[in-house]
Each structure stands twice: as structure tokens, then as C-alpha cells.
Short mmCIF file of C-alpha atoms in Angstrom, two decimals:
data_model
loop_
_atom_site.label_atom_id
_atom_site.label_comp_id
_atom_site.label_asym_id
_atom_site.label_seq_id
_atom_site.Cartn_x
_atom_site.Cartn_y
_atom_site.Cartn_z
CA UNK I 1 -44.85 4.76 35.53
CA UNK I 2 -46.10 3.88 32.08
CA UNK I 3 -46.69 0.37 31.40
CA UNK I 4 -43.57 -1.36 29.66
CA UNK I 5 -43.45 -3.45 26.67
CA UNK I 6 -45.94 -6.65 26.98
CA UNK I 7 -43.75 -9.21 24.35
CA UNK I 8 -39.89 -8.76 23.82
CA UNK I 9 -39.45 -8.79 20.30
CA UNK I 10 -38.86 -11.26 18.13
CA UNK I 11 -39.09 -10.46 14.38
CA UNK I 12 -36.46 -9.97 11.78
CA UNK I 13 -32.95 -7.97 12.71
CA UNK I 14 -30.51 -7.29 11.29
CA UNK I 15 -31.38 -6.23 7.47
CA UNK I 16 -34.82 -4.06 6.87
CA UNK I 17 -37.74 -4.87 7.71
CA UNK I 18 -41.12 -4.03 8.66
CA UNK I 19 -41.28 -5.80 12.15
CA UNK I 20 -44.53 -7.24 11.28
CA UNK I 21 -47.93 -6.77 9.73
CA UNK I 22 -49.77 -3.79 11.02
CA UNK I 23 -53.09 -5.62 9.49
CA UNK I 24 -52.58 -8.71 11.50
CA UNK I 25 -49.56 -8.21 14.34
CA UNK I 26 -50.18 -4.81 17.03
CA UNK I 27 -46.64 -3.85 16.85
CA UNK I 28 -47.13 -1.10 19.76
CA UNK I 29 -46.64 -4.27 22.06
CA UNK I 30 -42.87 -4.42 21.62
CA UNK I 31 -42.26 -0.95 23.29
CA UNK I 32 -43.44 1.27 26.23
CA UNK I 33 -45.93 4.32 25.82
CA UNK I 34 -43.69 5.89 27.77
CA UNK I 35 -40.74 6.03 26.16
CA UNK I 36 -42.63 7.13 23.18
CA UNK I 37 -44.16 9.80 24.98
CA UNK I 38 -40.46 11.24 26.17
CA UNK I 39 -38.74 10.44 22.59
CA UNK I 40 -41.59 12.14 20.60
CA UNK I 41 -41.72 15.25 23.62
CA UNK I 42 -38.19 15.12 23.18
CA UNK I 43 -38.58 15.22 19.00
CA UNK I 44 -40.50 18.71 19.60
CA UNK I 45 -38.15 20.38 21.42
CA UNK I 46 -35.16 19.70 19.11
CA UNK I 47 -37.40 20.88 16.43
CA UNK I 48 -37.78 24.26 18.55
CA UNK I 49 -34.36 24.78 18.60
CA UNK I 50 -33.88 25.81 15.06
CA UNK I 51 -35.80 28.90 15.23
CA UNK I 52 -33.87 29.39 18.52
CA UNK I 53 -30.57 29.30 16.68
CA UNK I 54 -31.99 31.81 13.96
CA UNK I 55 -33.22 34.13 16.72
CA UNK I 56 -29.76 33.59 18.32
CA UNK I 57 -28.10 34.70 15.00
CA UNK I 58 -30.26 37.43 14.17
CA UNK I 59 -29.98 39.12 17.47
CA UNK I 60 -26.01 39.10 17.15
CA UNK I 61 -25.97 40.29 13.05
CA UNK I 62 -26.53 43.39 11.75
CA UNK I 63 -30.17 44.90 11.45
CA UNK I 64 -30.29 44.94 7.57
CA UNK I 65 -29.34 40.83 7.60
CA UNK I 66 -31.63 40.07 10.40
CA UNK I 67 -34.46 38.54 8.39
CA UNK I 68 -32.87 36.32 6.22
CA UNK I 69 -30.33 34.38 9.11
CA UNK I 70 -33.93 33.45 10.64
CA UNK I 71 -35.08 32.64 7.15
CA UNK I 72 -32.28 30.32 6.41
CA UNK I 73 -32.87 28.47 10.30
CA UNK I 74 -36.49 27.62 8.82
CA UNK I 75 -35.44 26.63 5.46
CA UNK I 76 -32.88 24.03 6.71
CA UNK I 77 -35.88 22.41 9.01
CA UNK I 78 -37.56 22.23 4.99
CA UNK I 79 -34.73 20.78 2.97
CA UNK I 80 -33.08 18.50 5.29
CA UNK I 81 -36.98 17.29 6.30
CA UNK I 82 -37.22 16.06 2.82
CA UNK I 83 -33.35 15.10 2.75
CA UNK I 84 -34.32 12.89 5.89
CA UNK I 85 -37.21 11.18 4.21
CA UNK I 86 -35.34 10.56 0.63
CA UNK I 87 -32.16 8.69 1.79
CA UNK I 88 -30.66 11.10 4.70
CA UNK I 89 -32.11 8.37 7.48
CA UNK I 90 -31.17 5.67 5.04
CA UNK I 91 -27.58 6.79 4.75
CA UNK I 92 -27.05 7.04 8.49
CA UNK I 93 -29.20 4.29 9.94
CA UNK I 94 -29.70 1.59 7.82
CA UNK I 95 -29.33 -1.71 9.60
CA UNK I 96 -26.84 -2.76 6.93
CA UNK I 97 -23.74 -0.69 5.38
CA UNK I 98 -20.21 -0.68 5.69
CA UNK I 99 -17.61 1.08 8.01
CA UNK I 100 -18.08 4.57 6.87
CA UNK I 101 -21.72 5.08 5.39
CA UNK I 102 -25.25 3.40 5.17
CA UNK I 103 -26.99 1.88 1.65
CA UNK I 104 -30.15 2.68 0.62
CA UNK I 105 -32.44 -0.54 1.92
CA UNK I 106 -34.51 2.35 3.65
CA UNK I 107 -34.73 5.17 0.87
CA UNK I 108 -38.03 7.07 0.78
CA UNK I 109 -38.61 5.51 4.55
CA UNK I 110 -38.83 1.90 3.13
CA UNK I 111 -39.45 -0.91 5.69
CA UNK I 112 -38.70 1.97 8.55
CA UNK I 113 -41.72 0.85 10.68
CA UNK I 114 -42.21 -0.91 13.96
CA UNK I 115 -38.67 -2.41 14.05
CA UNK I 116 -36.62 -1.80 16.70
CA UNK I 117 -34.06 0.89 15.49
CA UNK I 118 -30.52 0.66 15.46
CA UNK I 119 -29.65 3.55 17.99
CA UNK I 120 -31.97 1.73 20.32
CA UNK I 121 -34.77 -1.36 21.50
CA UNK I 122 -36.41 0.59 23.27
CA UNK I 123 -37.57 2.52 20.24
CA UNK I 124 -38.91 1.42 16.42
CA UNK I 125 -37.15 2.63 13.55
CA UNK I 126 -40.55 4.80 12.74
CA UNK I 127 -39.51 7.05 15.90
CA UNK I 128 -36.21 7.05 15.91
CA UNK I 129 -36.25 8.62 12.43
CA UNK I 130 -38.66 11.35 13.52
CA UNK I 131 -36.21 12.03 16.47
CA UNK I 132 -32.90 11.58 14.94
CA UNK I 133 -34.33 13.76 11.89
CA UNK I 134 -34.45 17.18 14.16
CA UNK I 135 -30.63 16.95 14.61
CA UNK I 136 -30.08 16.68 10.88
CA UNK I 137 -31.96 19.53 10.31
CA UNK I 138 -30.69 21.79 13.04
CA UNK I 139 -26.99 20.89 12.34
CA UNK I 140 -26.74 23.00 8.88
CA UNK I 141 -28.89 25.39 10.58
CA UNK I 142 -26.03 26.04 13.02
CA UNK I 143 -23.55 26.09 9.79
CA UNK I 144 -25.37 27.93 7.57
CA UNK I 145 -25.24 31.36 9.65
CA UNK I 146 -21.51 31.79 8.22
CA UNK I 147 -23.80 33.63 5.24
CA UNK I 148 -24.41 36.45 7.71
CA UNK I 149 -23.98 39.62 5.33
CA UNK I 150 -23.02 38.61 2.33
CA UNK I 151 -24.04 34.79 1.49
CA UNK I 152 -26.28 34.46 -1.65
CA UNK I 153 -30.00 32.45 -0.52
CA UNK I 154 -30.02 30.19 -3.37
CA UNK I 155 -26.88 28.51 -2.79
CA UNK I 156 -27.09 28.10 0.77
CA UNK I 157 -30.76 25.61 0.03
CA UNK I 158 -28.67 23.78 -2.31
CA UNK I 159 -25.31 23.50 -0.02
CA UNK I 160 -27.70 22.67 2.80
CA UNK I 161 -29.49 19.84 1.12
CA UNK I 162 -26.04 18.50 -0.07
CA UNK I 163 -23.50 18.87 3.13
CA UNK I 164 -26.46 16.84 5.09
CA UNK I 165 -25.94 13.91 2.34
CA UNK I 166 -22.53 14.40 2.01
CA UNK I 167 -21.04 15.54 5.28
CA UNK I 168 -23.88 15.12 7.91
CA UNK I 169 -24.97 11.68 6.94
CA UNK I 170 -21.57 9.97 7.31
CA UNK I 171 -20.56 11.24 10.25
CA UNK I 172 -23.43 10.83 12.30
CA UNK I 173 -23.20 6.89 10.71
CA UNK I 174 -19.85 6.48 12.29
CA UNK I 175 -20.54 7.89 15.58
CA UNK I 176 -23.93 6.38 16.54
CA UNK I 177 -24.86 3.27 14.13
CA UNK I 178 -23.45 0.19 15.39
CA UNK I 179 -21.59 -0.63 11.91
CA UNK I 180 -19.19 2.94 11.51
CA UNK I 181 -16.12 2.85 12.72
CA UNK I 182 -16.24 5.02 15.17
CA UNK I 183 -18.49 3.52 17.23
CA UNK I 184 -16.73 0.39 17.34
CA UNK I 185 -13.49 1.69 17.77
CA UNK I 186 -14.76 2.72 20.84
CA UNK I 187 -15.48 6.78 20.55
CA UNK I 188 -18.01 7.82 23.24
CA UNK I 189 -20.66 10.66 21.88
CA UNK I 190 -23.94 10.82 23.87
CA UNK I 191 -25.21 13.27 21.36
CA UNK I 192 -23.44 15.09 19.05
CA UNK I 193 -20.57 16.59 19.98
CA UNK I 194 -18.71 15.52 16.60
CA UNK I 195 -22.00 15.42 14.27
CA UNK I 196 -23.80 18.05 15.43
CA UNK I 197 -21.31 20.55 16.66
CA UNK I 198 -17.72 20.27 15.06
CA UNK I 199 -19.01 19.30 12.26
CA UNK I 200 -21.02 22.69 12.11
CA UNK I 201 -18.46 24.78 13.24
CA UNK I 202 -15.75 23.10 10.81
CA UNK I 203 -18.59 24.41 8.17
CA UNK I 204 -19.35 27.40 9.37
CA UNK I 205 -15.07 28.01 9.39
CA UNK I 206 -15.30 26.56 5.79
CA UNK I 207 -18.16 28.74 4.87
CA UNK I 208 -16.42 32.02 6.20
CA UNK I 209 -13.13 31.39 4.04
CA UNK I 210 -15.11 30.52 0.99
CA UNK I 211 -17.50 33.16 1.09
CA UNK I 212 -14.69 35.71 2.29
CA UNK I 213 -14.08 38.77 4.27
CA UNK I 214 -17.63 41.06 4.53
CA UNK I 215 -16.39 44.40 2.79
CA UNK I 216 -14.73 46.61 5.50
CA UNK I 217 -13.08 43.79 7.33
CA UNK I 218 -9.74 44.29 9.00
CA UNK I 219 -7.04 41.88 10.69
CA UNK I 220 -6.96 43.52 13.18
CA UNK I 221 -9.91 44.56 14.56
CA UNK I 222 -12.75 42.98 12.75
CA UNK I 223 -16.09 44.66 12.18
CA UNK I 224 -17.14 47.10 15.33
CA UNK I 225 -20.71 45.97 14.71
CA UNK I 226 -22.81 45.47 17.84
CA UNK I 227 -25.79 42.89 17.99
CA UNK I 228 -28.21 44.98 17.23
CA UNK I 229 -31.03 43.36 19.28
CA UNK I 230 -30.14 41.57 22.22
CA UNK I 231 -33.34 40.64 23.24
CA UNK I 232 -33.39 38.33 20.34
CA UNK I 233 -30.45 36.72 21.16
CA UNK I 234 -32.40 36.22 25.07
CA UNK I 235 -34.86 34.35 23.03
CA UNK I 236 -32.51 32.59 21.05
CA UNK I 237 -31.16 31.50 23.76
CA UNK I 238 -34.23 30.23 25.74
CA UNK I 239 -35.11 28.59 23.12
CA UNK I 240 -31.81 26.59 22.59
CA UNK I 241 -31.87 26.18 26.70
CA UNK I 242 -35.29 24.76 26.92
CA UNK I 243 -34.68 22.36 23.73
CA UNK I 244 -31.31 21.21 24.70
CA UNK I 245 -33.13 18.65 27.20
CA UNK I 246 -35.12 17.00 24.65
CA UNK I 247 -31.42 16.86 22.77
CA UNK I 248 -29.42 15.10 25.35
CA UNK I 249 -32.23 14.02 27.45
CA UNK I 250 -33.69 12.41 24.67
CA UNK I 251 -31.18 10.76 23.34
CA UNK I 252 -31.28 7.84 26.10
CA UNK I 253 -34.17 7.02 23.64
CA UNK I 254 -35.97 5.80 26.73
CA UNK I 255 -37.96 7.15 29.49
CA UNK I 256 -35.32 6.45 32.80
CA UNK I 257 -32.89 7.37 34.96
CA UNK I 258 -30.10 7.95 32.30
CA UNK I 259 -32.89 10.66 30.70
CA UNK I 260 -32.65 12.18 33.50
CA UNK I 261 -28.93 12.81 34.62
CA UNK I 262 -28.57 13.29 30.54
CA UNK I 263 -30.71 16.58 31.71
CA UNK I 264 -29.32 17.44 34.99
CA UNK I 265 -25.65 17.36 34.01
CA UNK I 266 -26.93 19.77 30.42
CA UNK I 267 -28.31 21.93 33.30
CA UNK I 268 -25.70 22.57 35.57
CA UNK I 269 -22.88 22.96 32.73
CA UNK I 270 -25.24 25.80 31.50
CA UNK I 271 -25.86 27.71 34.34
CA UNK I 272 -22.26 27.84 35.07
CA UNK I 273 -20.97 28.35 31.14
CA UNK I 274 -23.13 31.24 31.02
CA UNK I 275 -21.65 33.20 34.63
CA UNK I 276 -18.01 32.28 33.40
CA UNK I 277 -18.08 33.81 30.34
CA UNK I 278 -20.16 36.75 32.08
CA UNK I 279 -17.16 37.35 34.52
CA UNK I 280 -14.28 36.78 31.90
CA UNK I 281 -16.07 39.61 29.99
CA UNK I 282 -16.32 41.73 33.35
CA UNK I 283 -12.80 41.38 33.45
CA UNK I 284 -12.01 43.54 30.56
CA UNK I 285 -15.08 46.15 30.75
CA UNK I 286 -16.26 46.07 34.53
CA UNK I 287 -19.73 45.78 32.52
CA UNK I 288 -21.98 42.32 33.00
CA UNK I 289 -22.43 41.36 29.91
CA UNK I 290 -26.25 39.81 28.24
CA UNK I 291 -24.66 38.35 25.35
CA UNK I 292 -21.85 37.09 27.37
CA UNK I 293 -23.67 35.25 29.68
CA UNK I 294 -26.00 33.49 26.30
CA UNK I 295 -22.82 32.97 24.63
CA UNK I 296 -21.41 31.01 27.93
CA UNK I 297 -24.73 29.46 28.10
CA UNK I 298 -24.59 28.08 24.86
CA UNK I 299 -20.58 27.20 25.06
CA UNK I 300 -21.61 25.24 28.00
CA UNK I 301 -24.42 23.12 26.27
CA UNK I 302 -22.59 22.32 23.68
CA UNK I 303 -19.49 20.83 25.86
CA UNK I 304 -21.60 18.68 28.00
CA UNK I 305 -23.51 17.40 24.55
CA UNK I 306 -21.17 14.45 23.81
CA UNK I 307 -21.08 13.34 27.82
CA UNK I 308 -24.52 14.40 29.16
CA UNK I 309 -25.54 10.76 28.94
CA UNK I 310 -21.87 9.65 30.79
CA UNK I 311 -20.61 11.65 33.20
CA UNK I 312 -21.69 12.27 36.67
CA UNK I 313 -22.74 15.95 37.74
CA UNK I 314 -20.27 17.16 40.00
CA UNK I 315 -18.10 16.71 36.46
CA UNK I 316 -20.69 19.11 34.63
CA UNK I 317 -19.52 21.92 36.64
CA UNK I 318 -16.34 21.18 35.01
CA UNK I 319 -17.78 21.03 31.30
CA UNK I 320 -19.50 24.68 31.91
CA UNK I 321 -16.03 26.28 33.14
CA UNK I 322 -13.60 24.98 30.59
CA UNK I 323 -16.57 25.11 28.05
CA UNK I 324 -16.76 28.63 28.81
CA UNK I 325 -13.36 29.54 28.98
CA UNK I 326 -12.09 28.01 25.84
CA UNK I 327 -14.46 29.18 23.29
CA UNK I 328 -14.76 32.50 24.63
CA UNK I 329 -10.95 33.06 23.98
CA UNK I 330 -11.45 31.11 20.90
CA UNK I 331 -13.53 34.26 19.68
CA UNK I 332 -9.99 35.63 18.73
CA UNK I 333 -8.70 33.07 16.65
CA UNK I 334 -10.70 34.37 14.00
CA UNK I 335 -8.22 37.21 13.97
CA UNK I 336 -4.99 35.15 14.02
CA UNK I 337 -6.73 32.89 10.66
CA UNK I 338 -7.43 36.26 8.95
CA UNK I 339 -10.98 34.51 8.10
CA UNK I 340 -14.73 36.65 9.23
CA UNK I 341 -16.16 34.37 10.94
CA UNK I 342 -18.69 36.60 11.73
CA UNK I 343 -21.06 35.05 14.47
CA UNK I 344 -18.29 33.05 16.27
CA UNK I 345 -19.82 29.64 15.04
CA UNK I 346 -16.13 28.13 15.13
CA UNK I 347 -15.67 29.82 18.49
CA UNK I 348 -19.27 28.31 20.16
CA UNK I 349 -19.54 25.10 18.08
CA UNK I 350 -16.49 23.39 16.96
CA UNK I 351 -13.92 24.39 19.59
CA UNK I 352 -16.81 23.66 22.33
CA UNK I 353 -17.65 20.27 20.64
CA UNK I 354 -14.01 19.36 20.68
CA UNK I 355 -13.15 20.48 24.73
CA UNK I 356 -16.76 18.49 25.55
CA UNK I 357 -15.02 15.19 23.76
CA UNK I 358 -11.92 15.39 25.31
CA UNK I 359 -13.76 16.08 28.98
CA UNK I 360 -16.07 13.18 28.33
CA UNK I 361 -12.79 10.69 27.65
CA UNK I 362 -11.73 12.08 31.63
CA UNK I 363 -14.88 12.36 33.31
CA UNK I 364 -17.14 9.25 31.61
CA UNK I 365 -18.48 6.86 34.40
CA UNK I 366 -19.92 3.33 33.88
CA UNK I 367 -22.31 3.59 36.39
CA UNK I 368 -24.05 6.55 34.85
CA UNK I 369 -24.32 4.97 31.55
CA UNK I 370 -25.66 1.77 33.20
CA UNK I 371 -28.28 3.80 34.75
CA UNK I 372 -30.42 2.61 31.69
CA UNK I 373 -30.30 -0.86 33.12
CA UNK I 374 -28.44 -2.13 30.28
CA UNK I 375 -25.36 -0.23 28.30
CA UNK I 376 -22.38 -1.31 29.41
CA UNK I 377 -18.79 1.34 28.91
CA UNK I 378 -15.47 0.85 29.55
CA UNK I 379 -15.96 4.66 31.11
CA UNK I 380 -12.92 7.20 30.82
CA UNK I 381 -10.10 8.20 33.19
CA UNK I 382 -12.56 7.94 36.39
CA UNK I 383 -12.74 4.18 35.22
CA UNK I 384 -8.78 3.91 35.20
CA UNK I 385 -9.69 3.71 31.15
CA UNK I 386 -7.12 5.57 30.01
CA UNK I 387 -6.81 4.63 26.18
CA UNK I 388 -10.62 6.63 25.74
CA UNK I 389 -8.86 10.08 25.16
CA UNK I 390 -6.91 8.58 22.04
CA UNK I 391 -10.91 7.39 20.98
CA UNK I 392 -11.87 10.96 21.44
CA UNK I 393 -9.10 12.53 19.93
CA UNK I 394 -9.25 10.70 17.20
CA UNK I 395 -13.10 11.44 16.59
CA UNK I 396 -12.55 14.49 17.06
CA UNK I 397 -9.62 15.15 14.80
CA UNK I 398 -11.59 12.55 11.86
CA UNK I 399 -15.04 14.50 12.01
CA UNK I 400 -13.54 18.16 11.69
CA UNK I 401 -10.98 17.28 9.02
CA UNK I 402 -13.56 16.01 7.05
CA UNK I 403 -15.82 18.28 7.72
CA UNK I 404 -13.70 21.61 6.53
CA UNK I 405 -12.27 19.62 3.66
CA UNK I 406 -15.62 18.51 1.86
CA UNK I 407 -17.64 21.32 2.55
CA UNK I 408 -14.30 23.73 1.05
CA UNK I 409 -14.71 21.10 -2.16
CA UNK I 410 -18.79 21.98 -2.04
CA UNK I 411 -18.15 25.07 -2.10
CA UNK I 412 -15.66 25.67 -4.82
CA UNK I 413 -17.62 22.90 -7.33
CA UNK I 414 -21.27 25.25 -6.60
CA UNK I 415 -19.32 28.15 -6.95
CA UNK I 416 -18.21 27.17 -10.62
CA UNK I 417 -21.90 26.41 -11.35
CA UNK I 418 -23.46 29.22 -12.99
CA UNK I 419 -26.68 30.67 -10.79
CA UNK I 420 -25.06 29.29 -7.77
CA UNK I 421 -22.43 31.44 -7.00
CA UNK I 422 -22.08 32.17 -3.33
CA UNK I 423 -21.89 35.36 -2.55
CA UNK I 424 -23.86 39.01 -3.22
CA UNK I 425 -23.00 41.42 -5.29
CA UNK I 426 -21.26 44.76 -3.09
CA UNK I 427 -24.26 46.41 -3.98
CA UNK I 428 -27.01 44.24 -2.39
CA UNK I 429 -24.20 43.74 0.40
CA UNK I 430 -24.39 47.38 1.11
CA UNK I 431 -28.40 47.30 0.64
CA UNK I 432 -28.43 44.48 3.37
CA UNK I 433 -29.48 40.69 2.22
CA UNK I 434 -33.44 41.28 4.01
CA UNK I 435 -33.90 43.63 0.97
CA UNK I 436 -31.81 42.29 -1.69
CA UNK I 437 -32.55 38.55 -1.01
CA UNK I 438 -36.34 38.17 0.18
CA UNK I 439 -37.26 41.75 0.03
CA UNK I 440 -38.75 41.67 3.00
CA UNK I 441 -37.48 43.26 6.38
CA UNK I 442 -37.41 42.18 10.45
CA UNK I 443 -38.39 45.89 11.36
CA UNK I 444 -40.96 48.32 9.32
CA UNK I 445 -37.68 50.51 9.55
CA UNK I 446 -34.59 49.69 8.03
CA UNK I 447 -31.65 52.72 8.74
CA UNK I 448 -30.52 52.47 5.23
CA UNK I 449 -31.19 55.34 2.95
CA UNK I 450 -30.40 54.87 -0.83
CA UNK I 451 -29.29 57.17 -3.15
CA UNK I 452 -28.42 56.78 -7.08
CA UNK I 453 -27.05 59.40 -9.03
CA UNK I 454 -28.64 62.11 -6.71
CA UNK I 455 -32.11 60.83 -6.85
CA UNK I 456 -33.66 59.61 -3.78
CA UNK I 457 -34.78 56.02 -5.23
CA UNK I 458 -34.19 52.39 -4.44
CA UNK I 459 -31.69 50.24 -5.98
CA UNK I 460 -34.17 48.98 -8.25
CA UNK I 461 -35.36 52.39 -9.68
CA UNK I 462 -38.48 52.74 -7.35
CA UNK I 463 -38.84 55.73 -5.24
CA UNK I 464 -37.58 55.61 -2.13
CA UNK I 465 -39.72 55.56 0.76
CA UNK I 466 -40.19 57.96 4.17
CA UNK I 467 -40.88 56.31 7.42
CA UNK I 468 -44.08 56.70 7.55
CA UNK I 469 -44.07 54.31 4.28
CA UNK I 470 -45.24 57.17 1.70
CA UNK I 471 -43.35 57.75 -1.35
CA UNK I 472 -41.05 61.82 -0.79
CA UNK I 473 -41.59 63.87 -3.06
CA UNK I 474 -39.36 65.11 -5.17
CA UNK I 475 -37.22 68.30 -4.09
CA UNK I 476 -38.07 67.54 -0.28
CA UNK I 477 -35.18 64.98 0.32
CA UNK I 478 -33.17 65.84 3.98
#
């Protein structure tokens, strides 16, 4: 065991603050190495779970996108990270601010020091902003991949930077600081289940009306794309796996028992999301599906989010069957709203986040959440608390509504704005957004052949190239 804190704290609360002179007061003594150890492990791991979620999406688009949905992963780690540091952690967990949003008493990571933070004692404000700073970042990743195909790069960095003030921000506020109403009303959300993942799937839904249908959409039947590389949706998918357990395991914010179970429980609904999507697909096509079982994977993780930290594990097997279940037929609602949604976001995130709220208002146990030694819940149904699933409900309703409704209004204002309108031209659709976007490519061979007017040349006028990368000559085109 790592040695605990050696002097309870006893500095200013309340309002920010510094917690002490670093030049005169050791403010390490107010918290365990330890705990620091897990939180900042844990810190890591969300962090790797960005690139995970562009692998994820890159594996499931189409080839000639596949670059620039992995682009846009590691550009939301880059704008939110400065978002954070600005006033993104001020805005969400200030120690002051009313009902619905922060104030600014800690913009440009002012006075965020050795305090002890508001998610948590255990931790100082210093640490819980480099933690809590990873989920801001990977929550418009998970949005942002409505762009597949057709979403301009420009506006998606400036929509990023201003659904994480706008939309981001005050939700996670009311959810997990101790002043939004949320919180107090009661809502249980071990971590993230309405911040991180409706309120990226109510995006992503937003982003896919806005943005419209990619250009040979039907009704009916959708695109018949395939993901064109699996194996990057496999290491997508480990990477989300592996990083989940520094998201819910971390977010006891403390090295204990409570850590622990957060992990077990994240485990088990996996595993089991992941072989009941496999056999609902089996059902249709007698074929065991790869990107079934990731997608059931994922569906799972994301249902036992708000509940890993509450419910006991015999419940997580329930999490990763109705996780699974539910947003693998939600795949088709996409066809009954008419709107390409074209990576399921909707499907995995929001209609997942919303079943794993519900389940935690049934399954939530005070014993589990005591096993910190020190929070105290009313629990859910298994507690005889039946009022929670009105809390959940109601967080769940509050955080998509507002959700799809600003990001809509974002949307239509940035799409008025000249230079920011949202989505390619047909032409550089057709061409693929690796090419017309960054001009760069995932593979030294992209299928696409261009022709203008006869000529074999690029869209730009350049020759076109052969395989082999040398320029054909003229007369000798296949």
C-alpha cells in the first residue's frame, strides 16, 4: 500500500485558492502517492483512447476518408487541450458558480494548485484537471466522426473548440460539480454516461442532419459500404477496451476498492456486449461477425459508464446484454429519421448512454459506492429507492435535449459564416476528404482514378499518377 496523506487538510475551501505556498508549505502532504499514481495512470489511458476512437472510425469509413476521421480524433486532443486550460476546467469545476455553469475564478488554470478539487479530497485541483481534461477532449472526438465523407476540416476545429465551451462544459458542471443541478437533485453518473456519451451521440445525430445525406444515400437502404479495414477497427477497439479502465476506474479519483469494482463491472459488461451483438448478427447471416463483436464491445462500455462505480457485478452482465441489444437495433433508426448517420454514433453512444442511466437507477447499490470508505447513496431499486429512475430520466432527457438543440444552433450560425461552411464541395466528396482536405492518404494506394475532360489528371490539373507513383504518359491511359 502507498503511504496515505500525513495532515488532513486544512486551508481555504470553498472559493479558489492555491492551498498554500509551494515556497514555504509541502502541499504533497495532504494526499496519497498512491492515488496520484492511479489518477495520473488513469489520465494516460483516457488520453489513449482518442486515437482508439479515430482508429475505430477509420476502420468502419470508407478508404478515401480514412485519414482525416483519425486526423480529426488528434485534433480534438489539441483544441479542447487548450480549451481546458483557457476556461473549459474553469467553466465546469470552479468551486463557485451557479446551478447550471461555472465562472471564471480559475481561467488560464488560476489558483488550480494543491487544493483539494471539487470532484474529490482525495485529489488537488492540479490533478483533477489533468484527469478530467482527457474526457473533454475525447467527448467531441466521439462527435466529431458524424463528418465521415463529406464534413469540411476547418469547421469541425472551430465547432469542436466551441460545443466543448458551450455544450460540454455545462453539462459535465451539472452532473459532477457539487453546485449543478443535477447533482443535487440527486442524478447518479459515475462517469459519463450523460457528458460523455449522449451528449456525443445527440451531436453526432445533430451533426448528421446538418451536414446532410452523403451523395447516393437512400431511405431505404443506406450506403452498401463495407468497413474497409477491419483490423483497424480491432485496434480501435483495444484501444478503447484497455483505456476504458483508467475512465471508470479512475474516476473513484482514489486508489481503493471502489477503483476496482469501477473496473471489474466495465469488464464483464464488455465481454458480454461484444458476444451479444456477435450472436444477434449470427442470427441474420449464420456469419460471426468482427465488427459485431467491437461494436457490442463498445455498446457495452458505454452502458456500464454511468454505474461502473455503483452497481455490483452480477448486474454488469445485465448492462452488456441490454447494452448490446438496444443499440444494435438502434443501428436502424437511422433509417426511420431519414438522417446518415453514417458510423452509428447515435446507435453506440447516445442510445447506450441512455439504457446505462436507466440500468444504473435499478441496479445502484450503497454498499458498492461506500466501498471508498466514505460516499454515501441513497442506491436505486436494489435499495427499495425507487424515485432514482425519475433522477435518471430526467438527466437523461435534460443532457440530450440540450445537446441536439445547441449544437443544431452551432451549426446553422457557422454555417452562415463565410469560410466556415460545413460541408465539401461534390467534387472533393467524390475525390474523398484524405485528398481534398489534408492531401495526404492512409494507404500509398487510393482506388480512385480521376479523369477531367478525357485527360488523365488530378482535380487540380496535375497529372495523374500510376501505382508505382510515376507520372503515365500520355496516350498510355487503361
Amino acid at each position: 500500500m502507498s503511504a496515505g496523506p500525513l495532515t488532513e487538510y486544512g486551508g481555504v475551501t470553498g472559493v479558489a485558492d492555491d492551498g498554500g505556498n509551494s515556497l514555504t508549505d509541502d502541499l504533497n502532504v495532504y494526499y496519497s502517492s498512491g492515488d496520484f499514481a492511479w489518477i495520473m495512470t488513469s489520465a494516460a489511458l483516457v488520453l489513449l483512447m482518442v486515437p482508439g476512437v479515430g482508429f475505430f472510425y477509420s476502420g468502419l469509413a470508407r478508404r478515401k476518408s480514412a485519414l482525416a476521421l483519425i486526423w480529426l480524433s488528434l485534433i480534438s486532443i489539441a483544441v479542447v487541450g487548450f480549451q481546458w486550460f483557457f476556461w473549459g476546467y474553469s467553466l465546469t469545476f470552479s468551486h463557485t458558480g451557479s446551478a447550471y455553469i461555472g465562472d471564471l475564478s480559475n481561467f488560464g488554470l488560476m489558483k488550480v494548485l494543491g487544493q483539494p478539487s471539487v470532484g474529490s479530497t482525495k485529489v488537488p485541483d492540479l490533478l483533477f484537471c489533468l484527469y478530467q481534461g482527457m474526457f473533454a477532449a475525447i467527448t467531441p472526438a466521439l462527435a466529431i466522426g458524424a463528418a465521415a465523407d463529406r464534413g469540411r476540416m476547418l469547421p469541425c476545429v472551430v465547432f469542436i473548440f466551441v460545443w466543448a465551451t458551450i455544450v460540454y462544459d455545462p453539462i459535465a458542471y451539472w452532473t459532477w460539480n457539487a453546485n449543478g443541478w443535477s447533482f443535487k437533485m440527486g442524478g447518479l453518473d459515475f462517469a459519463g454516461g450523460t457528458p460523455v456519451h449522449i451528449s456525443s451521440g445527440a451531436a453526432a445525430l445533430a451533426y448528421s442532419l446538418m451536414l446532410g445525406k452523403r451523395t447516393g444515400y437512400t431511405k431505404l437502404n443506406g450506403l452498401p459500404h463495407r468497413p474497409h479495414n477491419v483490423t483497424h477497427v480491432v485496434l480501435g477497439t483495444v484501444f478503447l477496451w484497455v483505456g476504458w479502465f483508467g475512465f471508470n476506474g479512475g474516476s473513484a479519483l482514489a486508489a481503493n476498492m471502489r477503483a476496482v469494482m469501477a473496473c471489474i463491472v466495465t469488464h464483464i459488461s464488455a465481454c458480454v456486449g461484444g458476444f451479444t451483438w456477435c450472436l444477434l448478427d449470427y442470427r441474420l447471416e449464420k456469419k460471426w461477425s468482427t465488427v459485431g463483436f467491437c461494436s457490442g464491445a463498445i455498446a457495452g462500455l458505454v452502458a456500464i459508464t454511468p454505474g461502473s462505480g455503483y452497481v455490483p457485478p452480477w448486474s454488469a452482465v445485465v448492462f452488456g446484454v441490454v447494452g448490446g441489444i438496444v443499440c444494435n437495433l438502434a443501428t436502424k433508426l437511422k433509417f426511420v429519421l431519414g438522417i446518415d448517420d453514417a458510423l452509428d454514433i447515435f446507435a453506440e453512444h447516445a442510445v447506450g448512454g441512455i439504457a446505462g442511466n436507466i440500468l444504473t437507477a435499478f441496479f445502484a447499490a450503497d454498499y458498492i459506492a461506500h466501498l471508498d470508505g466514505f460516499s454515501e447513496i441513497p442506491g436505486g431499486w436494489v435499495n427499495h429507492n425507487y424515485v432514482q429512475l425519475g433522477y435518471q430520466i430526467a438527466d437523461s432527457v435534460a443532457g440530450f435535449s440540450y445537446s441536439f438543440v445547441l449544437t443544431c444552433v452551432i451549426l446553422f450560425i457557422m454555417n452562415l459564416i463565410p469560410g466556415l461552411s460545413l460541408r465539401v464541395p461534390a467534387a472533393e466528396e467524390e475525390m474523398g476528404l484524405d485528398d481534398g482536405e489534408l492531401g495526404e492518404f492512409a494507404y500509398d494506394y487510393v482506388e480512385i482514378t480521376r479523369h477531367v475532360d478525357g485527360d488523365l489528371t488530378g482535380m487540380s490539373g496535375t497529372p495523374a499518377h500510376s501505382i508505382k507513383g510515376g507520372n503515365i504518359p500520355a496516350g498510355k491511359e487503361a
